CSV table of N, CA and C in Angstrom, one decimal:
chain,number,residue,atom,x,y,z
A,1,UNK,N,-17.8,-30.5,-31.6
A,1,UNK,CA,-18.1,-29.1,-31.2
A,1,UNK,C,-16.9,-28.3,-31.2
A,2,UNK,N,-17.0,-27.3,-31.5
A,2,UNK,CA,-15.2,-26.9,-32.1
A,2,UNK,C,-16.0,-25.3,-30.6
A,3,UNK,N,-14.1,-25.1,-30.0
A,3,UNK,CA,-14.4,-24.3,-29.1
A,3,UNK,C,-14.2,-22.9,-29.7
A,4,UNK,N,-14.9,-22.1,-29.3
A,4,UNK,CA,-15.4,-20.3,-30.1
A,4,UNK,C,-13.6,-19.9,-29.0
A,5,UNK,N,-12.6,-19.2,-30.5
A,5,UNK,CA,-11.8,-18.8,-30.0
A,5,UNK,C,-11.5,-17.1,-29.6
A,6,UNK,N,-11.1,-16.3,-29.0
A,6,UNK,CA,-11.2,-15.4,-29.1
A,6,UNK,C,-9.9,-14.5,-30.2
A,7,UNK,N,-9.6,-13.6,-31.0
A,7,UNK,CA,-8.4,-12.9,-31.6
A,7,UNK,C,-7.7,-13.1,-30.4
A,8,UNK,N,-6.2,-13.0,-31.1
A,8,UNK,CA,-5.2,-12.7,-30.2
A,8,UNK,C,-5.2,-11.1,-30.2
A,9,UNK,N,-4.4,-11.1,-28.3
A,9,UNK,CA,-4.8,-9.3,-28.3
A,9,UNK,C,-3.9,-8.7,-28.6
A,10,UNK,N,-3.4,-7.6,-29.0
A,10,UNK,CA,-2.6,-6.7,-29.6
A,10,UNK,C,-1.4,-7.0,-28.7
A,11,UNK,N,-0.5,-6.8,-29.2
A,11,UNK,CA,0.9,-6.9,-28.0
A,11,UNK,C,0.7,-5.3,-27.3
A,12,UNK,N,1.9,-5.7,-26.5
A,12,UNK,CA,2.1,-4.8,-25.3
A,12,UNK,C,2.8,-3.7,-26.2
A,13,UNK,N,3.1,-2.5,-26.3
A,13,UNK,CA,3.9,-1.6,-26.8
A,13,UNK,C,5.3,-1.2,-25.7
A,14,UNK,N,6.4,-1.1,-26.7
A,14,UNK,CA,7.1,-0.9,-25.4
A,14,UNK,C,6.7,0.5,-24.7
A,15,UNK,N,6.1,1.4,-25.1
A,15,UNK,CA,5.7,2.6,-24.2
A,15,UNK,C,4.6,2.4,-23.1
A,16,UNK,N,4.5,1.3,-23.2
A,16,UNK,CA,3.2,1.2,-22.4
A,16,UNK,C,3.3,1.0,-20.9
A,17,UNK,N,2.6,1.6,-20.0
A,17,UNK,CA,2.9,2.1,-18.5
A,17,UNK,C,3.1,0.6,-18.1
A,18,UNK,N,3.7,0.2,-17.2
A,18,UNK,CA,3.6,-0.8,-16.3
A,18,UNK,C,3.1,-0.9,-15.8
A,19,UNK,N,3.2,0.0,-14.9
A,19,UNK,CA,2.0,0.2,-13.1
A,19,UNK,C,0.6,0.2,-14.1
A,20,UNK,N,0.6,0.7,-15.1
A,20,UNK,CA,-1.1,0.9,-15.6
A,20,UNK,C,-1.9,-0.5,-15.8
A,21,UNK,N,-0.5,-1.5,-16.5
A,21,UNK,CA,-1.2,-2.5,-17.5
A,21,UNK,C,-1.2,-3.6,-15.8
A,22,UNK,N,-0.1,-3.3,-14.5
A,22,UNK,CA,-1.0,-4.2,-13.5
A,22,UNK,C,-1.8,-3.9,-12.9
A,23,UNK,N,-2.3,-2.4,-13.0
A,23,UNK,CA,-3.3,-2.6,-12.2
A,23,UNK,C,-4.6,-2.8,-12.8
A,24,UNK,N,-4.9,-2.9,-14.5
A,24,UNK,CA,-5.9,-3.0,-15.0
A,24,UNK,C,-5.5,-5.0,-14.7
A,25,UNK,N,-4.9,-5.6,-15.1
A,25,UNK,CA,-5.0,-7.1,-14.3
A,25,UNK,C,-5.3,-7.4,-13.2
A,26,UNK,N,-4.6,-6.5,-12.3
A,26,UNK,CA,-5.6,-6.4,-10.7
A,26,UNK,C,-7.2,-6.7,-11.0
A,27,UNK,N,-7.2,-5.3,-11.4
A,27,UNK,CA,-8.8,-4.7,-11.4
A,27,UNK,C,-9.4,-6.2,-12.2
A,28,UNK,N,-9.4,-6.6,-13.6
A,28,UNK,CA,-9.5,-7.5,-13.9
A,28,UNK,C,-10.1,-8.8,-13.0
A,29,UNK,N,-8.9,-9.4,-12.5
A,29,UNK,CA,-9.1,-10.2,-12.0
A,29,UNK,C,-10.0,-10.0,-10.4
A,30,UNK,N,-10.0,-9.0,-9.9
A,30,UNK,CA,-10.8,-8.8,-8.9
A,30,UNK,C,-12.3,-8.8,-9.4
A,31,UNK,N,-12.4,-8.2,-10.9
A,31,UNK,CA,-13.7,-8.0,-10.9
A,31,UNK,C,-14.7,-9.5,-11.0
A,32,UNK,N,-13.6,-10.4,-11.6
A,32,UNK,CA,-14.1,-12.1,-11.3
A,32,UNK,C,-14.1,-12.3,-10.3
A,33,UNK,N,-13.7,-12.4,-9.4
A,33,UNK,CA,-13.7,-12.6,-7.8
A,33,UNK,C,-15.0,-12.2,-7.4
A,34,UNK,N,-15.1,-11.0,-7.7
A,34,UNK,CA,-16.7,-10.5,-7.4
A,34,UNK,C,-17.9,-10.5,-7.7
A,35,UNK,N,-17.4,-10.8,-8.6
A,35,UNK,CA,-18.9,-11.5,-9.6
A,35,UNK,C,-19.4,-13.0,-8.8
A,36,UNK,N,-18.1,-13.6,-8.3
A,36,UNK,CA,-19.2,-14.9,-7.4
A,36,UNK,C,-20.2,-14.5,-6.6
A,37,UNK,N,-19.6,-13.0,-6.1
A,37,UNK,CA,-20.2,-12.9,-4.6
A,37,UNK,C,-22.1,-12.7,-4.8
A,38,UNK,N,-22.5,-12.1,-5.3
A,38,UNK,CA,-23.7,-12.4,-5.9
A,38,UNK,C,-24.2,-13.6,-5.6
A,39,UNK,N,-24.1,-14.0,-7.0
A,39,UNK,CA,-24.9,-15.7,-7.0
A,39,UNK,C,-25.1,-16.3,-5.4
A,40,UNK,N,-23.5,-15.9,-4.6
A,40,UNK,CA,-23.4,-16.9,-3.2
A,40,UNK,C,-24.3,-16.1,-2.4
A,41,UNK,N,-24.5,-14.9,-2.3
A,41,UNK,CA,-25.4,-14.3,-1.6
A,41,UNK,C,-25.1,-13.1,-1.0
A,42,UNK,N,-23.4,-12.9,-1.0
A,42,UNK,CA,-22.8,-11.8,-0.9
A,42,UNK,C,-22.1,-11.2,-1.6
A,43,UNK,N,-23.2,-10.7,-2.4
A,43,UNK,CA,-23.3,-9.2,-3.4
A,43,UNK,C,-23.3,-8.1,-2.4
A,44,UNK,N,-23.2,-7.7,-1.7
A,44,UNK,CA,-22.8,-6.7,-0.7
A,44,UNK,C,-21.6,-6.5,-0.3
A,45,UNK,N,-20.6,-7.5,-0.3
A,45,UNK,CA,-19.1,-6.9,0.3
A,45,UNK,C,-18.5,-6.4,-0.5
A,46,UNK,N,-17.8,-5.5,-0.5
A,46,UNK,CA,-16.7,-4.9,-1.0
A,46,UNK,C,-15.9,-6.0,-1.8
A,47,UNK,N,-14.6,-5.3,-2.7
A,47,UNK,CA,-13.7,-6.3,-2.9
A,47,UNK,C,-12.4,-6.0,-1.8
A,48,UNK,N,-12.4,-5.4,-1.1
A,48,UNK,CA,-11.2,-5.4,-0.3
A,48,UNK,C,-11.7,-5.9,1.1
A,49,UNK,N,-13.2,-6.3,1.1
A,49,UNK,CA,-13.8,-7.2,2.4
A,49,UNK,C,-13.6,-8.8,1.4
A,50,UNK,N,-13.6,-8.8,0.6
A,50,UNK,CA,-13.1,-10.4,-0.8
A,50,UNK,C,-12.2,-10.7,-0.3
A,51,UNK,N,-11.3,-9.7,-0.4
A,51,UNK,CA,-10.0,-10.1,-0.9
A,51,UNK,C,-9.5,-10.5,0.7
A,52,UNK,N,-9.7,-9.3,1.9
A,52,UNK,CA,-9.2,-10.1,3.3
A,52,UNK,C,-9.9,-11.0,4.1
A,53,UNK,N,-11.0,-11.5,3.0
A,53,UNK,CA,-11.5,-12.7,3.6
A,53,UNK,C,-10.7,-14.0,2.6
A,54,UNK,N,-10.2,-13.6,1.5
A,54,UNK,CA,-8.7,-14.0,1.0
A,54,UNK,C,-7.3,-14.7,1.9
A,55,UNK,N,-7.1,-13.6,2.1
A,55,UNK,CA,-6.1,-13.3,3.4
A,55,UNK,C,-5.9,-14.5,4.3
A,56,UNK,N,-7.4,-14.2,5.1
A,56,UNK,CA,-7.5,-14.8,6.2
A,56,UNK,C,-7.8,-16.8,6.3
A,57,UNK,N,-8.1,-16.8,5.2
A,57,UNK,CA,-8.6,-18.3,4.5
A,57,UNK,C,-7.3,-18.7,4.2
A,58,UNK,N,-6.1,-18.0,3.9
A,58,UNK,CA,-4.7,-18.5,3.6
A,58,UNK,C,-3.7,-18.0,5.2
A,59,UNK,N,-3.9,-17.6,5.9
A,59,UNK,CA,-3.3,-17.9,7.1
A,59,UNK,C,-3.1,-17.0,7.6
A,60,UNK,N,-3.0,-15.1,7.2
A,60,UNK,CA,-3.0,-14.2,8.2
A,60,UNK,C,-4.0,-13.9,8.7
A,61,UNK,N,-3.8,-14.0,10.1
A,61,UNK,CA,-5.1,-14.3,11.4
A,61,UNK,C,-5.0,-13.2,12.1
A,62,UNK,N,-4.8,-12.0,12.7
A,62,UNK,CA,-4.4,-10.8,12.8
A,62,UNK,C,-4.7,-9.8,12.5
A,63,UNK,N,-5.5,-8.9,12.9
A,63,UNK,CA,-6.1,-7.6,12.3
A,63,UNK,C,-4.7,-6.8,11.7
A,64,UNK,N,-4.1,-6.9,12.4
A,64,UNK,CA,-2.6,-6.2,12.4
A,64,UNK,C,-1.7,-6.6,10.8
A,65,UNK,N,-1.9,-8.1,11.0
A,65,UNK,CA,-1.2,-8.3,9.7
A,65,UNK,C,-1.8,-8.0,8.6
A,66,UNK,N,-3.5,-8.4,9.2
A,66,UNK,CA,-4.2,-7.9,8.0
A,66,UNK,C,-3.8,-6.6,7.4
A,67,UNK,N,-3.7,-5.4,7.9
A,67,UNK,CA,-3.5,-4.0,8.1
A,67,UNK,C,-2.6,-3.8,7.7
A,68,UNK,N,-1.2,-4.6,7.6
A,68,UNK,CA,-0.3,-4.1,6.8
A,68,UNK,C,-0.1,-4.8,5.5
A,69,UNK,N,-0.8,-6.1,5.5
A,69,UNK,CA,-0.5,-6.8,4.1
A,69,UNK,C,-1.6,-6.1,3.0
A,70,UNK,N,-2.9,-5.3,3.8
A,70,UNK,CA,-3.8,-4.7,2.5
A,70,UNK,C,-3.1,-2.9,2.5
A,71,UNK,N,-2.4,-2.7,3.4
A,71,UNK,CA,-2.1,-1.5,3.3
A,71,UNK,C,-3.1,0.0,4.0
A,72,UNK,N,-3.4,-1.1,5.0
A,72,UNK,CA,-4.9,0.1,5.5
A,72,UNK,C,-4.2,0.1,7.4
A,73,UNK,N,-5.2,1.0,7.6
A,73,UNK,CA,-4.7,1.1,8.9
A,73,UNK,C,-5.3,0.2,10.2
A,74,UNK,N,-5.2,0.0,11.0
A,74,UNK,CA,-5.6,-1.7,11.8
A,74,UNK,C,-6.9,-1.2,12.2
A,75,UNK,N,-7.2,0.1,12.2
A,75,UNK,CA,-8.7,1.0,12.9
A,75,UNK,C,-9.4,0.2,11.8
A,76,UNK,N,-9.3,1.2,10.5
A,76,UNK,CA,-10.4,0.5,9.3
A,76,UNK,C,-9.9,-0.9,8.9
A,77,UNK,N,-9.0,-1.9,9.2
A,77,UNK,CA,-9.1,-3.4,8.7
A,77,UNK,C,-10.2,-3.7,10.5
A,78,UNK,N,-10.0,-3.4,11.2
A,78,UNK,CA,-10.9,-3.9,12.2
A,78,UNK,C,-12.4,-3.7,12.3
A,79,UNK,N,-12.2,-2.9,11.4
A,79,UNK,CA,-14.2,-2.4,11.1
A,79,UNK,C,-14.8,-3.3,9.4
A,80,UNK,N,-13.2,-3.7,8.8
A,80,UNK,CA,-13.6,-4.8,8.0
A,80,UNK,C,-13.9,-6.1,8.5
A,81,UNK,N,-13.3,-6.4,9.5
A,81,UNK,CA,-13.3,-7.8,10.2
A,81,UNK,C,-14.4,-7.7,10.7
A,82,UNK,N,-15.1,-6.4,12.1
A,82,UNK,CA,-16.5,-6.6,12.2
A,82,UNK,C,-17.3,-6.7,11.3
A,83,UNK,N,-17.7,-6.4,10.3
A,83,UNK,CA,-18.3,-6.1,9.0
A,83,UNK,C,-18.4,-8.1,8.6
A,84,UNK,N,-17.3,-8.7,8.4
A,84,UNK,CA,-17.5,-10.0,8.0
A,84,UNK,C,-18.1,-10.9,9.4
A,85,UNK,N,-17.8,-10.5,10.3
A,85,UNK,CA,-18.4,-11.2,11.5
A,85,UNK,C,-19.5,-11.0,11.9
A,86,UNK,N,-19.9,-9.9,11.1
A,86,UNK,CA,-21.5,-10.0,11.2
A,86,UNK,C,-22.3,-10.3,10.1
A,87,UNK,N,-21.6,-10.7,9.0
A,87,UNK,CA,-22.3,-11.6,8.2
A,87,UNK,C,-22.2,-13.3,8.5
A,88,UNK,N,-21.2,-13.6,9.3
A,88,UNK,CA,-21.3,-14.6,9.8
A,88,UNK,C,-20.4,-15.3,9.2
A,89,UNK,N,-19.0,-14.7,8.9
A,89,UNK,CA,-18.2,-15.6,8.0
A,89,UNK,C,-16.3,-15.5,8.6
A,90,UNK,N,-16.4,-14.6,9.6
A,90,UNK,CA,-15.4,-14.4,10.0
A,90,UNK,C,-15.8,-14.7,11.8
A,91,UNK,N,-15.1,-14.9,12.7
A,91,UNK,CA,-15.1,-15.7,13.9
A,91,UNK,C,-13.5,-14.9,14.8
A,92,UNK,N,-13.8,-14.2,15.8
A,92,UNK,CA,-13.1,-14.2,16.4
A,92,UNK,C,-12.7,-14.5,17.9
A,93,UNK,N,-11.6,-15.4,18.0
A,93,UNK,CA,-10.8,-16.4,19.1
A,93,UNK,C,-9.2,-15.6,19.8
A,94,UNK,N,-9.5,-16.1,21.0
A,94,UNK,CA,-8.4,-15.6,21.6
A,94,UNK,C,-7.2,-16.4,21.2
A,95,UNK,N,-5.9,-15.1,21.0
A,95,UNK,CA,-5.2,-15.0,20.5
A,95,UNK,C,-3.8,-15.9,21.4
A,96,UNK,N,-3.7,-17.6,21.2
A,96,UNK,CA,-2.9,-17.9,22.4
A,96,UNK,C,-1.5,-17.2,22.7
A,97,UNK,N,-0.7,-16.9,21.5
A,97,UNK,CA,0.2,-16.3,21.4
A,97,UNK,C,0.3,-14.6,22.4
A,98,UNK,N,-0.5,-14.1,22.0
A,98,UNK,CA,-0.7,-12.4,22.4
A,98,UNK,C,-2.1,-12.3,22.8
A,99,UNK,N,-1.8,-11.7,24.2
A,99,UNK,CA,-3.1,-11.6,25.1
A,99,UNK,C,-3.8,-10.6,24.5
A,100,UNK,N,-3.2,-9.6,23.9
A,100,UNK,CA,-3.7,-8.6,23.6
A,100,UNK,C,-4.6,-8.4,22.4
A,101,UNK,N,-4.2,-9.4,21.4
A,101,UNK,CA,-4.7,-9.8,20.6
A,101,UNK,C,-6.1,-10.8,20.0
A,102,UNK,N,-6.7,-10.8,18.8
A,102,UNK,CA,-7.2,-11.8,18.9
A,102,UNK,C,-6.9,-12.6,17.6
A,103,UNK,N,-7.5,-13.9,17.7
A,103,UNK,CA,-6.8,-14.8,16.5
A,103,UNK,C,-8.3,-14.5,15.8
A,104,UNK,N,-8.1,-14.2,14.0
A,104,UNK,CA,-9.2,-14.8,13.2
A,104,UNK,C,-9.3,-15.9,12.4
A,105,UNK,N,-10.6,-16.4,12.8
A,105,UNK,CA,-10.7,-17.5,11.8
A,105,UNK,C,-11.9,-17.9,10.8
A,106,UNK,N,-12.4,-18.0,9.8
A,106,UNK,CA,-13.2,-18.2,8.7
A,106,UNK,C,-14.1,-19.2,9.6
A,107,UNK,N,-15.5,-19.0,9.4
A,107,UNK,CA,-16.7,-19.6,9.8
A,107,UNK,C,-16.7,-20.9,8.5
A,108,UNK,N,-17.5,-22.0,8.9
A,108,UNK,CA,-17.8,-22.8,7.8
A,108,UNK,C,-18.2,-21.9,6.5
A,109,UNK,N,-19.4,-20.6,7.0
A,109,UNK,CA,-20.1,-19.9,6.1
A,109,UNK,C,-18.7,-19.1,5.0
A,110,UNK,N,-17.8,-18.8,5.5
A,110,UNK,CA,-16.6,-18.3,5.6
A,110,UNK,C,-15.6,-19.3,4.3
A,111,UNK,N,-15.9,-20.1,4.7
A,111,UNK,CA,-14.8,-21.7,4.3
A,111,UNK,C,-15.4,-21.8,2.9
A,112,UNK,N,-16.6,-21.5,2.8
A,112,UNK,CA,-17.1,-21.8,1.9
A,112,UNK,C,-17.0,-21.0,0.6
A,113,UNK,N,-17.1,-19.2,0.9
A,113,UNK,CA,-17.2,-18.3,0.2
A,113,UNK,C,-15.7,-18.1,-0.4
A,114,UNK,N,-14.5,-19.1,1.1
A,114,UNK,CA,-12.9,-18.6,0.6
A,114,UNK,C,-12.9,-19.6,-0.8
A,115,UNK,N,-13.7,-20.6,-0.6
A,115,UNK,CA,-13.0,-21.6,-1.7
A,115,UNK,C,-13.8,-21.4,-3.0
A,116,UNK,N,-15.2,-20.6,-3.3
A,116,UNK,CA,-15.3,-19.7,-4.2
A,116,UNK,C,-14.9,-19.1,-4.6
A,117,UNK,N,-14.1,-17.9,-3.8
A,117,UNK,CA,-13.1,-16.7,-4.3
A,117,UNK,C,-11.9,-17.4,-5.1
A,118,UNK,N,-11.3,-18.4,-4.2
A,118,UNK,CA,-10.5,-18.9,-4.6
A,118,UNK,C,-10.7,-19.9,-6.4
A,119,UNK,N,-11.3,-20.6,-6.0
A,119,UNK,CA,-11.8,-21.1,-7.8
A,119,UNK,C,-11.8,-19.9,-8.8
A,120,UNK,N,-12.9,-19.0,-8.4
A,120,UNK,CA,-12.6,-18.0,-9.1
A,120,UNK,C,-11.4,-17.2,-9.3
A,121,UNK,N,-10.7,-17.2,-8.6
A,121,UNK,CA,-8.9,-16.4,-8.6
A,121,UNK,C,-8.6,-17.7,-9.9
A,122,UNK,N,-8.5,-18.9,-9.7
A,122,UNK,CA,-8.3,-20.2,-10.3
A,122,UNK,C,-8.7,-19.6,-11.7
A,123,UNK,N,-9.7,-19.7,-12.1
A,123,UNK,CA,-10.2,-19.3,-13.5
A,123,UNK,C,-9.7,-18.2,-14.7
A,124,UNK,N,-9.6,-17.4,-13.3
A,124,UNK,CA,-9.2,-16.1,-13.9
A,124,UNK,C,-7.6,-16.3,-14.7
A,125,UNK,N,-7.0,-17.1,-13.6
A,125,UNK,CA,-5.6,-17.9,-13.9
A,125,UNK,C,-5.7,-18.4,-15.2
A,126,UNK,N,-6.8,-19.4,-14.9
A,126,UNK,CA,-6.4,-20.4,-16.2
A,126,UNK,C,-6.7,-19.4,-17.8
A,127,UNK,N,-8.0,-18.4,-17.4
A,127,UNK,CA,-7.9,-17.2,-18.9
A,127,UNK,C,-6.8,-17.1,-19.3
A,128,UNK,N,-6.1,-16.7,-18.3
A,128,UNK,CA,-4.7,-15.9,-18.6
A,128,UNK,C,-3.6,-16.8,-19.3
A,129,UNK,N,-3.7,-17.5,-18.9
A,129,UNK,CA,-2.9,-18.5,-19.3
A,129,UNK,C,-3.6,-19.3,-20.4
A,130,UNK,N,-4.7,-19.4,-21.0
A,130,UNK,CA,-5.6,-19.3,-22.4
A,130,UNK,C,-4.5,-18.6,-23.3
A,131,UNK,N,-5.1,-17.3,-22.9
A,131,UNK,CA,-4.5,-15.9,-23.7
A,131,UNK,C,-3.0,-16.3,-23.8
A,132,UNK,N,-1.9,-16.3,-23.1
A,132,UNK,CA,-0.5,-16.3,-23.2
A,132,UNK,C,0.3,-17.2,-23.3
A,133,UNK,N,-0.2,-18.2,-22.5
A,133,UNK,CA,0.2,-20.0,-22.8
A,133,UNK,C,0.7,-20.3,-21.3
A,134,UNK,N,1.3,-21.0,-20.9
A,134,UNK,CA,1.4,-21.6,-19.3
A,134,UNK,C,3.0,-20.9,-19.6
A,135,UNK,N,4.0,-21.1,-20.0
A,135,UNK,CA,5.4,-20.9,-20.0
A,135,UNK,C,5.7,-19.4,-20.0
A,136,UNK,N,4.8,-18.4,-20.7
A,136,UNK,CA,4.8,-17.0,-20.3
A,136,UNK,C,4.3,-16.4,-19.0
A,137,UNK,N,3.2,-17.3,-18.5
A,137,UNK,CA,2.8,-16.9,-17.3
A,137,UNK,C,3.7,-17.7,-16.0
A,138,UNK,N,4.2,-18.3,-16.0
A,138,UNK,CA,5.0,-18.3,-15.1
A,138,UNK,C,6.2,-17.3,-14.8
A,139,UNK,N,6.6,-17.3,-16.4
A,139,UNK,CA,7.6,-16.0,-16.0
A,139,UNK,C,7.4,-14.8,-15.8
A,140,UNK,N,5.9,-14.6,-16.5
A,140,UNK,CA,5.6,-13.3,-15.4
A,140,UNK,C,5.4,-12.8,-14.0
A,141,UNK,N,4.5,-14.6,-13.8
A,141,UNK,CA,4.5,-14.8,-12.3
A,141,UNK,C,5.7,-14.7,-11.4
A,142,UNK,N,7.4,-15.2,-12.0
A,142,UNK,CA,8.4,-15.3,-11.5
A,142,UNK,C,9.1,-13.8,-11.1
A,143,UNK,N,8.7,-13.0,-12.5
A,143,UNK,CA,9.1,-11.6,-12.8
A,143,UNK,C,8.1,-10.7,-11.6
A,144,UNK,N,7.1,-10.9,-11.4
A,144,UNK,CA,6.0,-10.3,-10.4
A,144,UNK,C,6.4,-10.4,-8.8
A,145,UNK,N,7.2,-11.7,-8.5
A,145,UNK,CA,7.5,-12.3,-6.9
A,145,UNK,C,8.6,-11.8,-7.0
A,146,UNK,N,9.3,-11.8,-7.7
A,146,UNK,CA,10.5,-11.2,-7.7
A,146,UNK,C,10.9,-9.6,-7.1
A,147,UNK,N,9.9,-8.9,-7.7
A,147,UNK,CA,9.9,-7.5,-7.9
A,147,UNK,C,9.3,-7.3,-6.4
A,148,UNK,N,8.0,-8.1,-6.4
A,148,UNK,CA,7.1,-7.9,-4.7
A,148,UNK,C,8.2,-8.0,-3.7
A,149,UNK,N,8.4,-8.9,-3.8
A,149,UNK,CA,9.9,-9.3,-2.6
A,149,UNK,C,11.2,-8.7,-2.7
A,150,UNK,N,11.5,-8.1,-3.5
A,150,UNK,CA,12.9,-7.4,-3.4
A,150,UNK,C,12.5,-6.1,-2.3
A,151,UNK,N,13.8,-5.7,-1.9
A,151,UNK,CA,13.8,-4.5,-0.6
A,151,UNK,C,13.6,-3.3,-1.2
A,152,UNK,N,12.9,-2.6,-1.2
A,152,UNK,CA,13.1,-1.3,-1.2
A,152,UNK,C,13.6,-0.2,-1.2
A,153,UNK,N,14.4,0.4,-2.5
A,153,UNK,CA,15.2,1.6,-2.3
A,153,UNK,C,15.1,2.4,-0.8
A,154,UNK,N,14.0,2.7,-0.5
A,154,UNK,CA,13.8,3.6,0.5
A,154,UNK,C,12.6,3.4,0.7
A,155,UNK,N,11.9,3.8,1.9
A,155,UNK,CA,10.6,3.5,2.5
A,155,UNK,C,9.5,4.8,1.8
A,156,UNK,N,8.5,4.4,1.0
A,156,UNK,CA,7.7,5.5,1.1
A,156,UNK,C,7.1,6.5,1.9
A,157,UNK,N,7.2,7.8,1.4
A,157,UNK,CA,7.0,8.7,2.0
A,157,UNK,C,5.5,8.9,2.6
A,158,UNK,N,4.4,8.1,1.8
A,158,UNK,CA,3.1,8.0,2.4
A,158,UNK,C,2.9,6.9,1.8
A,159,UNK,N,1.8,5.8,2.7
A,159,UNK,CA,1.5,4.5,2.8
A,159,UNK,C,0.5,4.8,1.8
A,160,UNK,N,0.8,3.8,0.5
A,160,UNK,CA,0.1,3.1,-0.8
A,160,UNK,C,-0.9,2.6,-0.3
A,161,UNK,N,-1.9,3.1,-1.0
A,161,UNK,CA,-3.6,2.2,-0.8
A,161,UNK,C,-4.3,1.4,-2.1
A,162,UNK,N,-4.2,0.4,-2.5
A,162,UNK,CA,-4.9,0.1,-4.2
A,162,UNK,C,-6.2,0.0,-3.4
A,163,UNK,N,-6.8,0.9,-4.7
A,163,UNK,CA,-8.3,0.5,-3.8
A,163,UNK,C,-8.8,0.0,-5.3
A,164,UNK,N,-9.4,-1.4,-5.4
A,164,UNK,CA,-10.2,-1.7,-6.3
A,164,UNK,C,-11.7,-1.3,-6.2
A,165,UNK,N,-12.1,-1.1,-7.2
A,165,UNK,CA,-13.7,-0.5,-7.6
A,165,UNK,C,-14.2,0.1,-6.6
């Protein structure tokens, strides 16, 4: 059975925006992420309720962190977090660290939907790496952490929001 290959896609032009061509990979790859939610039974969340139930499945437990790692303010990540805790997938525990706080944590229902999202983030990976080969996507990947993690000329003047779909 010989596998259906797709054309190779046009190269990149050097005029071609940056910021454009990641955030259509963003968008991209979120839109796989969301396509599980369906089939599992949550076809109703958002992808930025996806993606910080993302988050929270890899270790930020914190409305707070949440709120600055999605770039939203701790009011609206906290009406995301009720939002998942009333579907029954997010759980919140006192915070031993900070009284003031509370710790979150993914429900089994929760555990389940992260390792969906996650496969699917997986897949989307392995396309990409289809399309460009494993040795170019790392150095993209390298070129991408690199850039995320470097300091900042200067602080922006108003807080960046990516809002997918």
């Amino acid at each position: 059975m010989s596998k259906h290959r797709q054309p190779a896609p046009a190269p990149a032009s050097p005029g071609e925006d940056l910021g454009v061509l990641l955030a259509a990979c963003c968008e991209r790859v979120v839109r796989t992420l969301l396509a599980t939610l369906g089939p599992a039974g949550y076809g109703h969340l958002t992808a930025t309720q996806a993606i910080t139930l993302l988050f929270i499945g890899r270790g930020i437990n914190t409305v707070t962190q949440l709120a600055e790692r999605a770039g939203l303010t701790t009011q609206a990540m906290s009406k995301i977090c009720t939002m998942l805790q009333a579907d029954g997938l997010l759980d919140r525990q006192p915070h031993t660290g900070d009284a003031r706080s509370r710790r979150l944590a993914l429900t089994a229902d929760g555990h389940r939907l992260h390792d969906l999202l996650s496969q699917a983030g997986a897949d989307a990976e392995r396309a990409w790496t289809d399309l460009v080969g494993a040795q170019t996507l790392q150095t993209v990947r390298a070129a991408l952490a690199a850039f995320a993690r470097s300091p900042e000329p200067a602080a922006p003047a108003t807080q960046v929001r990516l809002r997918f779909i």
